Tab-separated table of C-alpha atoms and ligand atoms in Angstrom:
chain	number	residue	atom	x	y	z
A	1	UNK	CA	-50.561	16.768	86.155
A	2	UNK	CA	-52.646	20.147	85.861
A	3	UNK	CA	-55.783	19.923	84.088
A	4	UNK	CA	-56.249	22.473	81.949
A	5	UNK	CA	-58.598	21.285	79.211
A	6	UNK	CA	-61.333	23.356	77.969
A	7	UNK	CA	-64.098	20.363	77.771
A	8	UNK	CA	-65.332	19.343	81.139
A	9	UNK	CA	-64.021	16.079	80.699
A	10	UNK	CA	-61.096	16.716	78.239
A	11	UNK	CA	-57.752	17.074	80.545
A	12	UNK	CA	-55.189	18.957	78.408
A	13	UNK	CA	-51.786	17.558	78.612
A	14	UNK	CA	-48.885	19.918	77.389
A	15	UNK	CA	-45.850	18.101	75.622
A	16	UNK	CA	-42.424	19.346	74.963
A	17	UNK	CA	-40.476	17.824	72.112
A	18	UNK	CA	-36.898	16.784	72.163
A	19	UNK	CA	-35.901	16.025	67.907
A	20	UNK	CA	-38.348	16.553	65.122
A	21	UNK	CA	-36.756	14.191	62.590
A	22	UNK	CA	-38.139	11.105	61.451
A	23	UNK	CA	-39.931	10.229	64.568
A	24	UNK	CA	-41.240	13.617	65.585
A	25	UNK	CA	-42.472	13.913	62.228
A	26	UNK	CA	-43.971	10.961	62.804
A	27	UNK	CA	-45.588	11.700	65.892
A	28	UNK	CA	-46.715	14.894	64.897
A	29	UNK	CA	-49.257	13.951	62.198
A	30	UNK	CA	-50.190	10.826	63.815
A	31	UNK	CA	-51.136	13.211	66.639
A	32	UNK	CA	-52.904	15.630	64.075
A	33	UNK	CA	-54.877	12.656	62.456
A	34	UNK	CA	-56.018	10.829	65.489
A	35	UNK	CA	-56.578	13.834	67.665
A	36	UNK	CA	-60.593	13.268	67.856
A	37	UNK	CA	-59.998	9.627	68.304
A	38	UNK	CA	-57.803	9.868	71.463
A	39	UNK	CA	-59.642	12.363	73.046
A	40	UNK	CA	-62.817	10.171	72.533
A	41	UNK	CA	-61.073	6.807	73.493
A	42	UNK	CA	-58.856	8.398	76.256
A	43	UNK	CA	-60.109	11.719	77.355
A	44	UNK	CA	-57.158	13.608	76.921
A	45	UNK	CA	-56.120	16.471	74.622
A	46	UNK	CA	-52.481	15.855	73.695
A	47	UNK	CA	-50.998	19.651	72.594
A	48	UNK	CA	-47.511	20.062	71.544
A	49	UNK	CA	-45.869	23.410	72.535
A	50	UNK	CA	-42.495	23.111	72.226
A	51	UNK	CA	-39.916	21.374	70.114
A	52	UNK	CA	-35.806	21.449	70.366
A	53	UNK	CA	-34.175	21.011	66.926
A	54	UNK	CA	-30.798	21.888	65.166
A	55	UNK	CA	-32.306	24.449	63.008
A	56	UNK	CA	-35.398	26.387	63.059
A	57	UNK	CA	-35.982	26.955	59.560
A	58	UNK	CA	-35.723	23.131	58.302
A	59	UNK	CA	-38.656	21.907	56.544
A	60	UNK	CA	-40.543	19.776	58.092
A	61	UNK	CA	-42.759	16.584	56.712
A	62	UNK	CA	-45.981	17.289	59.550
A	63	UNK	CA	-48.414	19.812	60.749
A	64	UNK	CA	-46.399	22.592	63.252
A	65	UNK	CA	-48.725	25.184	64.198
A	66	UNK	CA	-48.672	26.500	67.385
A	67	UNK	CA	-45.007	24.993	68.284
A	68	UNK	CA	-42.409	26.870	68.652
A	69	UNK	CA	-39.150	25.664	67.699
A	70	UNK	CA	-36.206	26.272	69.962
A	71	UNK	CA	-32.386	25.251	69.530
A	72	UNK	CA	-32.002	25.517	73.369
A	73	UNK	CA	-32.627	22.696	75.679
A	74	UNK	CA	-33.772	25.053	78.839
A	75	UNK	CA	-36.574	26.494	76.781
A	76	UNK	CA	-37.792	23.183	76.924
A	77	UNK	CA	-37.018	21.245	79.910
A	78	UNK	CA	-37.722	25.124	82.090
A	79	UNK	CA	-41.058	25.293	80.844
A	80	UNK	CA	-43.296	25.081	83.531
A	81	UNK	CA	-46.366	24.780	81.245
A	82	UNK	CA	-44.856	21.250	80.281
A	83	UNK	CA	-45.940	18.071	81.875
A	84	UNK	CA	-44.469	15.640	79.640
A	85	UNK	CA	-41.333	15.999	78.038
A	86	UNK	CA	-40.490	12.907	74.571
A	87	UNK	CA	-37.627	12.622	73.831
A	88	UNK	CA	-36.787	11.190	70.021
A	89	UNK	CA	-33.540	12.736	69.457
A	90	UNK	CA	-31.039	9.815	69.991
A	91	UNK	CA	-27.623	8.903	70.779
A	92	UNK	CA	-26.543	9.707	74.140
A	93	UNK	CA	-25.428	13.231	74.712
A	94	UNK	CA	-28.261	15.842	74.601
A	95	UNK	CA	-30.827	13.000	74.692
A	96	UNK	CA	-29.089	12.210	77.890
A	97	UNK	CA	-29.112	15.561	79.407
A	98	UNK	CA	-32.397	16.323	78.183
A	99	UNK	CA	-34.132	12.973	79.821
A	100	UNK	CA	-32.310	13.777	82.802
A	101	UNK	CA	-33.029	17.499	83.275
A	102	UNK	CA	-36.596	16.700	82.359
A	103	UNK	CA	-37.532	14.316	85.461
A	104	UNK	CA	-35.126	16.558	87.654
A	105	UNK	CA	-37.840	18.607	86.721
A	106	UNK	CA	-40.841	16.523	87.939
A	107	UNK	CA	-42.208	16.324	84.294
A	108	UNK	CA	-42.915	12.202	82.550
A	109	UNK	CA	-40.742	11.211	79.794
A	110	UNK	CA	-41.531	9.213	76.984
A	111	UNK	CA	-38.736	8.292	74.687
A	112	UNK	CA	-37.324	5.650	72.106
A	113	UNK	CA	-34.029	5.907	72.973
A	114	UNK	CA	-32.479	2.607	73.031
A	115	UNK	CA	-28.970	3.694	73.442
A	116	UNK	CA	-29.641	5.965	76.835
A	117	UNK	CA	-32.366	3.131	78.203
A	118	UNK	CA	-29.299	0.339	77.615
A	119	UNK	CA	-27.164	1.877	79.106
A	120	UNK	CA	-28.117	4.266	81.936
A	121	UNK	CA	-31.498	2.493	82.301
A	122	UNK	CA	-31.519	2.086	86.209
A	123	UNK	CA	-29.654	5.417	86.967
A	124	UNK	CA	-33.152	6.941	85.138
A	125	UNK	CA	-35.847	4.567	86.471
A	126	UNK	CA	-34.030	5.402	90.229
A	127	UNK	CA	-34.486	9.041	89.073
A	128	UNK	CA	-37.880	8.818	88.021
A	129	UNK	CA	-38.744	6.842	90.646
A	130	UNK	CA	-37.730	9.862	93.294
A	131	UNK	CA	-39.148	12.750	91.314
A	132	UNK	CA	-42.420	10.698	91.234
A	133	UNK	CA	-42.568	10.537	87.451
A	134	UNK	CA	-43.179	8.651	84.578
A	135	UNK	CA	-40.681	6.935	82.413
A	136	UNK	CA	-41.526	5.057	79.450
A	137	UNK	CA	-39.570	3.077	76.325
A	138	UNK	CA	-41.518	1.249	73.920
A	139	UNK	CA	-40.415	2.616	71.259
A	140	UNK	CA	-37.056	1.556	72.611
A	141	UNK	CA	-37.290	-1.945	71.388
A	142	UNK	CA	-39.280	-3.642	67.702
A	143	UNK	CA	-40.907	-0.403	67.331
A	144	UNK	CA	-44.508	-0.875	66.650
A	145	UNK	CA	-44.825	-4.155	68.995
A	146	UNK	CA	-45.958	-3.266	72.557
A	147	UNK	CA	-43.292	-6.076	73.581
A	148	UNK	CA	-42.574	-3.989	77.120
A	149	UNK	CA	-45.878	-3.700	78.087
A	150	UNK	CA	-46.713	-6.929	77.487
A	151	UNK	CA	-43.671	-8.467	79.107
A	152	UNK	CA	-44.643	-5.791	82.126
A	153	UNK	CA	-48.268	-6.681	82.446
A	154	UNK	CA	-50.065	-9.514	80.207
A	155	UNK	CA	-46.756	-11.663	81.144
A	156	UNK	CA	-45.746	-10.258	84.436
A	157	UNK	CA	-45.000	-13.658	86.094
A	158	UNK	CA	-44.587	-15.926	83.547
A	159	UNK	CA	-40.905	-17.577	83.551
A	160	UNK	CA	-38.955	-17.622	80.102
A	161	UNK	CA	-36.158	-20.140	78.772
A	162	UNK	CA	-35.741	-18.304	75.413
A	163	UNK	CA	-36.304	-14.995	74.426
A	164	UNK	CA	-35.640	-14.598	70.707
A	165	UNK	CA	-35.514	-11.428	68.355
A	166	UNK	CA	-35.231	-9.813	65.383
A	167	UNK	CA	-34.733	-6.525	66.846
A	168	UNK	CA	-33.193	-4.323	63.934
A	169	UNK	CA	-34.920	-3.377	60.747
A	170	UNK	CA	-32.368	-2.236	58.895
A	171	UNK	CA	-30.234	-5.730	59.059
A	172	UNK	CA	-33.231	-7.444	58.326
A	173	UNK	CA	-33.865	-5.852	54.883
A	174	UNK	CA	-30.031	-6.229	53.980
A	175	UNK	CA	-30.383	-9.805	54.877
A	176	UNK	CA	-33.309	-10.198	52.848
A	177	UNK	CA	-32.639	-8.636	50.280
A	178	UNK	CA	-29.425	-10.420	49.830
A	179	UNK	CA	-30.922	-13.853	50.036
A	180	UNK	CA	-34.251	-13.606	48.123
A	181	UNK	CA	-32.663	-10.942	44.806
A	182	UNK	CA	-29.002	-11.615	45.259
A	183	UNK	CA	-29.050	-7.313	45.962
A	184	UNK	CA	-25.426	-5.837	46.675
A	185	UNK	CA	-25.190	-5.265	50.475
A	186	UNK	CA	-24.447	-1.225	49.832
A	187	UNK	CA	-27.674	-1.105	47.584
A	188	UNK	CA	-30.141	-2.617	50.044
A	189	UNK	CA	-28.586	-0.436	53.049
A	190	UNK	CA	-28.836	2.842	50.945
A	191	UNK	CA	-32.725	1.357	50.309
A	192	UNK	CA	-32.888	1.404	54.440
A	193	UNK	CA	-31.077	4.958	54.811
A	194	UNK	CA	-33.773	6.188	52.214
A	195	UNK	CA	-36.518	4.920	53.759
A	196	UNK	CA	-36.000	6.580	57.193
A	197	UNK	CA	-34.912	2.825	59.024
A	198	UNK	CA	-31.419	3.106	59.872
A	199	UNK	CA	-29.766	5.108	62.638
A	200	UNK	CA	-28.275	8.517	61.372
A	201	UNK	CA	-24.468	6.049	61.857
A	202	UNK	CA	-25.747	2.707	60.382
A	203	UNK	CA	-22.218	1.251	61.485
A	204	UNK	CA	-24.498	0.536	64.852
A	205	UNK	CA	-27.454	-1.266	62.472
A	206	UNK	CA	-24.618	-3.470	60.494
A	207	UNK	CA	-22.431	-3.886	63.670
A	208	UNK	CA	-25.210	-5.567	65.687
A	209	UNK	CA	-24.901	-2.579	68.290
A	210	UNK	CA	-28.535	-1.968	67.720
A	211	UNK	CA	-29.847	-5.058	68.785
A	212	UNK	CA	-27.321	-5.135	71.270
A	213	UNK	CA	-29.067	-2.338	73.303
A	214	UNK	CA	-32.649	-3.647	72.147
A	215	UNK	CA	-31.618	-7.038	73.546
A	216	UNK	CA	-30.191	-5.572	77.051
A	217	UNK	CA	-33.544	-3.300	77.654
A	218	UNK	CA	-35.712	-6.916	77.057
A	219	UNK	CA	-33.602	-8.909	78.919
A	220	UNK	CA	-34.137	-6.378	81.884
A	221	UNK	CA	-37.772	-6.610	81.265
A	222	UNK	CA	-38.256	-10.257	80.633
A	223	UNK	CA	-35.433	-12.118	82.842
A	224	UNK	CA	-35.167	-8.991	85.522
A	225	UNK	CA	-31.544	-9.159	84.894
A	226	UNK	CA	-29.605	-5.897	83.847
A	227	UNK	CA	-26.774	-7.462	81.358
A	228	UNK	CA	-24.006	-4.981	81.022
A	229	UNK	CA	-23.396	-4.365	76.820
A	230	UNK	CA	-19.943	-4.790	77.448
A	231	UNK	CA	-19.913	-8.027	78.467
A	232	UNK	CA	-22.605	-9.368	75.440
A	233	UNK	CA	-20.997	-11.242	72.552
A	234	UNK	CA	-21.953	-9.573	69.615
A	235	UNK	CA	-21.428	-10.570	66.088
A	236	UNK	CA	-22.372	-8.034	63.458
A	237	UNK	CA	-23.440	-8.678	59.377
A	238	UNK	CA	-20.998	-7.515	57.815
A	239	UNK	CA	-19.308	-10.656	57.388
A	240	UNK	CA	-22.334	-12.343	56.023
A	241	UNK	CA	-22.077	-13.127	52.127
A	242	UNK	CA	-24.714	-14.129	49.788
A	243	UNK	CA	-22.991	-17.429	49.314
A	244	UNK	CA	-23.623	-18.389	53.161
A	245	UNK	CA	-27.374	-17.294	52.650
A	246	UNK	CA	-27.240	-19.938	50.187
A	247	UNK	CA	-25.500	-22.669	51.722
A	248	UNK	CA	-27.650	-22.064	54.687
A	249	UNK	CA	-30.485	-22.393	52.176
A	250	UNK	CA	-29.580	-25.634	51.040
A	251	UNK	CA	-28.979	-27.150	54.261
A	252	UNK	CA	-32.707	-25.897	54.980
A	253	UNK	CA	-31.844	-22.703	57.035
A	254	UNK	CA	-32.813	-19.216	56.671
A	255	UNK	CA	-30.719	-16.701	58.194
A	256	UNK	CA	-30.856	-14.093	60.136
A	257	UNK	CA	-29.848	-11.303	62.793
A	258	UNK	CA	-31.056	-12.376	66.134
A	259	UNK	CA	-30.341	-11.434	69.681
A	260	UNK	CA	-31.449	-14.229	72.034
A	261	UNK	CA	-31.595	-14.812	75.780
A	262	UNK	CA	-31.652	-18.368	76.722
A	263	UNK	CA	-31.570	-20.075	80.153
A	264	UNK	CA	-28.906	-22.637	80.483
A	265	UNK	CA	-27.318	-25.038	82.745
A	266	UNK	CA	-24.388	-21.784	83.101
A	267	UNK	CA	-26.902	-19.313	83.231
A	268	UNK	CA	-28.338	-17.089	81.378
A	269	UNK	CA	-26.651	-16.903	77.988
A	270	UNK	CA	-27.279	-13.826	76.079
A	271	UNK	CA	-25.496	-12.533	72.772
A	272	UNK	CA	-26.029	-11.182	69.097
A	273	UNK	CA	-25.255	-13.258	66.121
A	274	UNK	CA	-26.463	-13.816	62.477
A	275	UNK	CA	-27.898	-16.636	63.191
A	276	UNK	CA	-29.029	-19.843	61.192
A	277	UNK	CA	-32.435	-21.146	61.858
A	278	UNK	CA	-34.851	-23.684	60.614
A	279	UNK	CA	-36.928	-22.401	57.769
A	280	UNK	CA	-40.049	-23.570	59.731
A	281	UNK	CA	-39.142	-21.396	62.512
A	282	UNK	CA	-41.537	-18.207	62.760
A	283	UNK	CA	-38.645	-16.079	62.717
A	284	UNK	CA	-37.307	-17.743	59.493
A	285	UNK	CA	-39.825	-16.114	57.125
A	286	UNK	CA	-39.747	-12.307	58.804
A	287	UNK	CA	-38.832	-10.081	56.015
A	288	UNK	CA	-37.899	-6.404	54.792
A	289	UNK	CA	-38.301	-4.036	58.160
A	290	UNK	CA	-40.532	-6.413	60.260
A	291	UNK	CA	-39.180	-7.230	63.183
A	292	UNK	CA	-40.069	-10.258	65.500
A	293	UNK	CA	-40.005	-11.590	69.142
A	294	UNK	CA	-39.935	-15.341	70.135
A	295	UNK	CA	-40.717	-15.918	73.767
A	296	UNK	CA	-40.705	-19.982	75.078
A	297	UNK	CA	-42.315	-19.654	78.058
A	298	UNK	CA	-42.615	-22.173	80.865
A	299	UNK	CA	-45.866	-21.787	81.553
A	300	UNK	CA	-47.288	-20.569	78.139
A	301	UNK	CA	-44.767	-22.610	75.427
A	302	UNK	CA	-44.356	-20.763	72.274
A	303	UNK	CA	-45.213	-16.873	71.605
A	304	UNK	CA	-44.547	-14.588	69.286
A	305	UNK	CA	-45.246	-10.890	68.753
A	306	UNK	CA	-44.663	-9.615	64.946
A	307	UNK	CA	-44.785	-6.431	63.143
A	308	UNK	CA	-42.853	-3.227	62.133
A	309	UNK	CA	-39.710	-2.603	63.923
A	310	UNK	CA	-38.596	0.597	62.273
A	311	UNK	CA	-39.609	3.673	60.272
A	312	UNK	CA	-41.514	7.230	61.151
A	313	UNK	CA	-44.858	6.020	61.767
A	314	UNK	CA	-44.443	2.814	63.639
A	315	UNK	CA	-41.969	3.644	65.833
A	316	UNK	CA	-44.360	7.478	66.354
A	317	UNK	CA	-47.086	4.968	67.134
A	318	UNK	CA	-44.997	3.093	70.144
A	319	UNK	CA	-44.506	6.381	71.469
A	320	UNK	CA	-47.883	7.533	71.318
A	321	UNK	CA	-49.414	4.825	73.144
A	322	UNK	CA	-46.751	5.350	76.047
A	323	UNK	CA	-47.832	9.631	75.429
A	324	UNK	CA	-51.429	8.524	75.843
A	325	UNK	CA	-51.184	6.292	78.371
A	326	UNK	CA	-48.712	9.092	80.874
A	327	UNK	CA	-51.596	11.590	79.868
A	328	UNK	CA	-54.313	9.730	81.044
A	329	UNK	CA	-52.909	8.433	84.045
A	330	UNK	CA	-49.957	10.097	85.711
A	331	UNK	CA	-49.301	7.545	87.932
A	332	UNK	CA	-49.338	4.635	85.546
A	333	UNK	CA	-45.843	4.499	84.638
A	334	UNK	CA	-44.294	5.929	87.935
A	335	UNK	CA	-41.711	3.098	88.274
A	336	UNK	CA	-41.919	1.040	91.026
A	337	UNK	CA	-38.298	-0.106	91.775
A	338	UNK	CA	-39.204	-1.928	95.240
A	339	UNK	CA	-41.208	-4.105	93.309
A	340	UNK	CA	-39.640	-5.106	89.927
A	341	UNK	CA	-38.722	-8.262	89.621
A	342	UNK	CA	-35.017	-9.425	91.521
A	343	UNK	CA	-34.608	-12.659	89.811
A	344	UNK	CA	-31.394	-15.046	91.092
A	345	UNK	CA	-30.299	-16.120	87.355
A	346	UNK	CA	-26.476	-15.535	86.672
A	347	UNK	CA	-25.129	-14.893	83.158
A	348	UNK	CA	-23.389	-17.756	81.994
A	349	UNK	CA	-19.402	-17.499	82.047
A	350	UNK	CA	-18.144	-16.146	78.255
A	351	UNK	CA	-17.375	-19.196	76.131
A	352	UNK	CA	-18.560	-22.226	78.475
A	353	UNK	CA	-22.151	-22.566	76.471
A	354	UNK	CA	-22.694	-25.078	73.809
A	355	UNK	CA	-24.417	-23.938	70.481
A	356	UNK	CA	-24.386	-25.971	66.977
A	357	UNK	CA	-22.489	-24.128	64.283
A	358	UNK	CA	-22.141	-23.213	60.637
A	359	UNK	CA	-19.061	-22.752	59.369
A	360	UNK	CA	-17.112	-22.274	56.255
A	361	UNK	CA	-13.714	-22.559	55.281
A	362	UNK	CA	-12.005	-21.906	51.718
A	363	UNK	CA	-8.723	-23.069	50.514
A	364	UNK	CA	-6.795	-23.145	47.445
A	365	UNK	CA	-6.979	-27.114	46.338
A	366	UNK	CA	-4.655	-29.402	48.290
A	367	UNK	CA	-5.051	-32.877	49.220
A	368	UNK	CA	-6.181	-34.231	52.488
A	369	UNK	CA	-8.284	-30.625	53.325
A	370	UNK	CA	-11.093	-32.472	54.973
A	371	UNK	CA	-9.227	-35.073	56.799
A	372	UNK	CA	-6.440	-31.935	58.081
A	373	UNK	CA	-10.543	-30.278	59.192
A	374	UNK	CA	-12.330	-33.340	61.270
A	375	UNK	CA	-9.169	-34.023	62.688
A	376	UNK	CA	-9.032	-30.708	64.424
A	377	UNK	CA	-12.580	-30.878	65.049
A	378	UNK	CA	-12.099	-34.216	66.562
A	379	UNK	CA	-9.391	-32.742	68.923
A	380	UNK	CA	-11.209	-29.960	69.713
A	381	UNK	CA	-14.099	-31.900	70.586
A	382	UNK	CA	-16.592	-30.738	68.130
A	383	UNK	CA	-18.411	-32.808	66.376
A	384	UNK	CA	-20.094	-32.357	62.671
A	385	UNK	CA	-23.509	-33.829	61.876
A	386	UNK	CA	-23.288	-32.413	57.797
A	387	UNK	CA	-20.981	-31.213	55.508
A	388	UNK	CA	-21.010	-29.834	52.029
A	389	UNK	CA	-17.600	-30.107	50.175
A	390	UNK	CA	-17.260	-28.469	46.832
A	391	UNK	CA	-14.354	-27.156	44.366
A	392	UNK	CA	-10.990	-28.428	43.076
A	393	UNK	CA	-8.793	-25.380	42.339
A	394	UNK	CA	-10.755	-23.364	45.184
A	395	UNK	CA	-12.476	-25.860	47.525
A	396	UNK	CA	-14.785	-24.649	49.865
A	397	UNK	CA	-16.024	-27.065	53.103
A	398	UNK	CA	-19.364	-25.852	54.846
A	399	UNK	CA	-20.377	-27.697	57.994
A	400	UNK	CA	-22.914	-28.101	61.084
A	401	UNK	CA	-21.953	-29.332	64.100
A	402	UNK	CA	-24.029	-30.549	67.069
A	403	UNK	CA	-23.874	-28.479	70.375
A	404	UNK	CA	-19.988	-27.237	70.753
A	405	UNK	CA	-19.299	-25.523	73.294
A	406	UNK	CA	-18.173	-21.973	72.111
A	407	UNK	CA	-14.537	-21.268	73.500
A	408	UNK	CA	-13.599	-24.949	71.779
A	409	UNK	CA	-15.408	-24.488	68.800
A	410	UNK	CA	-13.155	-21.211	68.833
A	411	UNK	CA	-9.888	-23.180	69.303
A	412	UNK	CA	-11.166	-25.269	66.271
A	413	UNK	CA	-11.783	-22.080	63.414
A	414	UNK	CA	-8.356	-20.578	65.168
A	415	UNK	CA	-6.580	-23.422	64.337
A	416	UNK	CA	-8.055	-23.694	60.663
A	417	UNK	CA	-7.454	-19.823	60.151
A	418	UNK	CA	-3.701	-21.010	60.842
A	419	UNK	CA	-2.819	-23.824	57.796
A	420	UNK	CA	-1.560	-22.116	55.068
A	421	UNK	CA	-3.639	-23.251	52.608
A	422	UNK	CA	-6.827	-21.288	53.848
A	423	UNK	CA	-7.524	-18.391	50.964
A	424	UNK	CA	-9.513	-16.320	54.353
A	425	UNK	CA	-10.638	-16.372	57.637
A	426	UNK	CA	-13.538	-19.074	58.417
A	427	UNK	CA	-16.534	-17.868	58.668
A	428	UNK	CA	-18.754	-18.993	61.757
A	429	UNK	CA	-22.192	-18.641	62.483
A	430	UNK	CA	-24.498	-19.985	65.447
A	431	UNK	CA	-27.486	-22.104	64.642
A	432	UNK	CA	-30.557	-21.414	66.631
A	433	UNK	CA	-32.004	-25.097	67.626
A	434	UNK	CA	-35.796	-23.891	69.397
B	1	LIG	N1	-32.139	1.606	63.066
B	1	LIG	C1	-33.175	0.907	63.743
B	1	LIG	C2	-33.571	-0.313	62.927
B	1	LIG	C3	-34.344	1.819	63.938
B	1	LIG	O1	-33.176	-0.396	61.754
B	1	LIG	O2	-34.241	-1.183	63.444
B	1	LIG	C4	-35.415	1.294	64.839
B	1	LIG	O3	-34.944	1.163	66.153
């Protein structure tokens, strides 16, 4: 990288912007306000020169003198006065192209793109690896929590059995707000659209997409094991009603949106669920935006790692520690493909792991309900360590089962769906049991 600073010891380091919304904005005055600081800490001068945008003339919430604003990608990714090129524009077309073009170019990227990382992740490391240049995500995944680093370096050999996280803000306010003010599902996600946490389509916050590609980009990182999305369960919120908040709440549970990794006898089981979990758990009592990540290592036991997971500034700060850390040392993030971790774990085949359950079922009243339910439990080979029965015109049964394995617990809620009786579908949760 050229050094062109001014102060003998200052190196300037030029930086071309892909997206000013939320997170440029973000970045922006967090590098106007800390400017002194990082140049004392660091030694490095961090100027922004150029910027790619929709439109030209939009307002903008942050400090832009001295950028000029561009709607073509060349005039960015062409500029030979550029050495590092973030990229915060999301989704997967221009960010794409733009993340390529820019290592083609020899220049580092930063980004927080979780849906381009997710998916084309080792095309781009490969790419970055050849053209020499820096590639870095944490921004990618829980926002303000240097998980990758930490899973890179601090934890670099340490073996997991669990990895477990609350990896979407957005869910995680819904959720909350739902269970602790009874708040309308619509309400709480226009709270989340308003306050800059959702993605510009929430259908990928509320469908569990989100943590989907969070999950796949910390699997890669923790396990070594690149899980294709497509073949991750994922469960979304949207069938998640106040009511099973509050069952779950009785039975001592709090609920919430977790993607988990977890070594089993199969394999390595990895999916996306709402999720019941004790109320002592640490992830239990994570609230509004925060997101969380529960590690059980083998060496180390227990971990977790805590703090915002979406929003302007903490996911501007993620990418600013990557930003300083590319400007101070080129090298530092060059990825070195011959040595990341190969590890020999297999997923586990779809359906053949054993979780405990919540489920519900409703039904308009008829005699014999709960017998007509164990008795397809029983044949399915499930087995129920508490139940909650309630109602007389409208009954409702809520149960939890000890470990089941998925495909038969399956067979079990299919067969329930079937008697004519049911008013709607069962609903079905997992339980976490760590
Ligand atoms: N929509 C995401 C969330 C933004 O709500 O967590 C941060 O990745």
């Amino acid at each position: 990288m050229p050094c062109t600073g001014g102060n003998r010891h200052l190196k300037t380091v030029t930086v071309g912007l892909l997206g000013c919304g939320t997170v440029g904005e973000g970045l922006l005055n967090l590098l106007a306000e800390e400017r002194d600081e990082i140049a004392a800490r660091a030694g490095v001068e961090i100027r922004v020169t150029k910027a790619l945008v929709r439109r030209k003339d939009a307002p903008r919430k942050a400090p832009t003198k001295g950028i000029e604003f561009t709607t073509r990608l060349e005039r960015v990714i062409d500029d030979p006065q550029i050495d590092v090129v973030v990229e915060l524009i999301g989704g997967t077309d221009v960010a794409l192209k733009g993340v390529e073009g820019a290592l083609r170019r020899g220049k580092h990227v930063v980004t927080a793109n979780k849906a381009i990382i997710s998916q084309y992740g080792d095309r781009l490391l490969k790419l970055a690896a050849q053209h020499r240049c820096g590639l870095a995500y944490e921004g990618a995944v829980a926002a303000s929590i240097p998980i990758l680093q930490s899973l890179d370096h601090g934890l670099a050999g340490e073996k997991f059995d669990l990895v477990a996280g609350i990896l979407n803000g957005t869910t995680n306010v819904i959720l909350t707000r739902m269970g602790s003010e009874g708040a309308e599902f619509a309400d709480a996600l226009a709270y989340a659209q308003e306050a800059g946490f959702a993605e510009a389509d929430p259908t990928l916050d509320i469908s569990g997409q989100d943590t989907a590609h969070k999950l796949v980009i910390l699997v890669h990182k923790a396990f070594g094991v690149r899980v294709p999305l497509r073949a991750l369960p994922v469960q979304g919120i949207d069938d998640v009603t106040p009511e099973d908040i509050e069952h779950a709440r009785q039975f001592g549970y709090g609920f919430k949106l977790l993607g988990i990794a977890r070594v089993t006898d199969l394999g390595l089981d990895v999916r996306v669920h709402p999720m019941l979990l004790p109320i002592a758990h640490p992830l239990a009592s994570v609230s509004e935006e925060f997101n969380a990540i529960y590690l059980h290592g083998r060496g180390i036991g227990p971990m977790i790692f805590y703090g915002r997971g979406a929003g302007s500034r903490p996911t501007a700060r993620a990418v600013l520690g990557d930003l300083v850390k590319v400007a101070s040392d080129d090298g530092a993030l060059v990825p070195r493909l011959s040595m990341r971790a190969e590890t020999a774990i297999k997923l586990a085949p779809a359906g053949r792991t054993t979780l405990m359950y919540y489920f519900r079922v409703t039904f308009t009243d008829q005699p014999h309900v709960l017998a007509t339910v164990t008795n397809i439990l029983d044949e399915c080979r499930v087995e129920v360590h508490r139940i909650h029965a309630m109602g007389r015109q409208q009954g409702t049964i809520v149960m939890l089962t000890h470990p089941a394995v998925e495909r038969n617990m399956q067979r079990a809620i299919s067969r329930m769906n079937r008697l004519r009786y049911m008013t709607e579908p069962a609903k079905l949760f997992p339980m976490l049991e760590y």
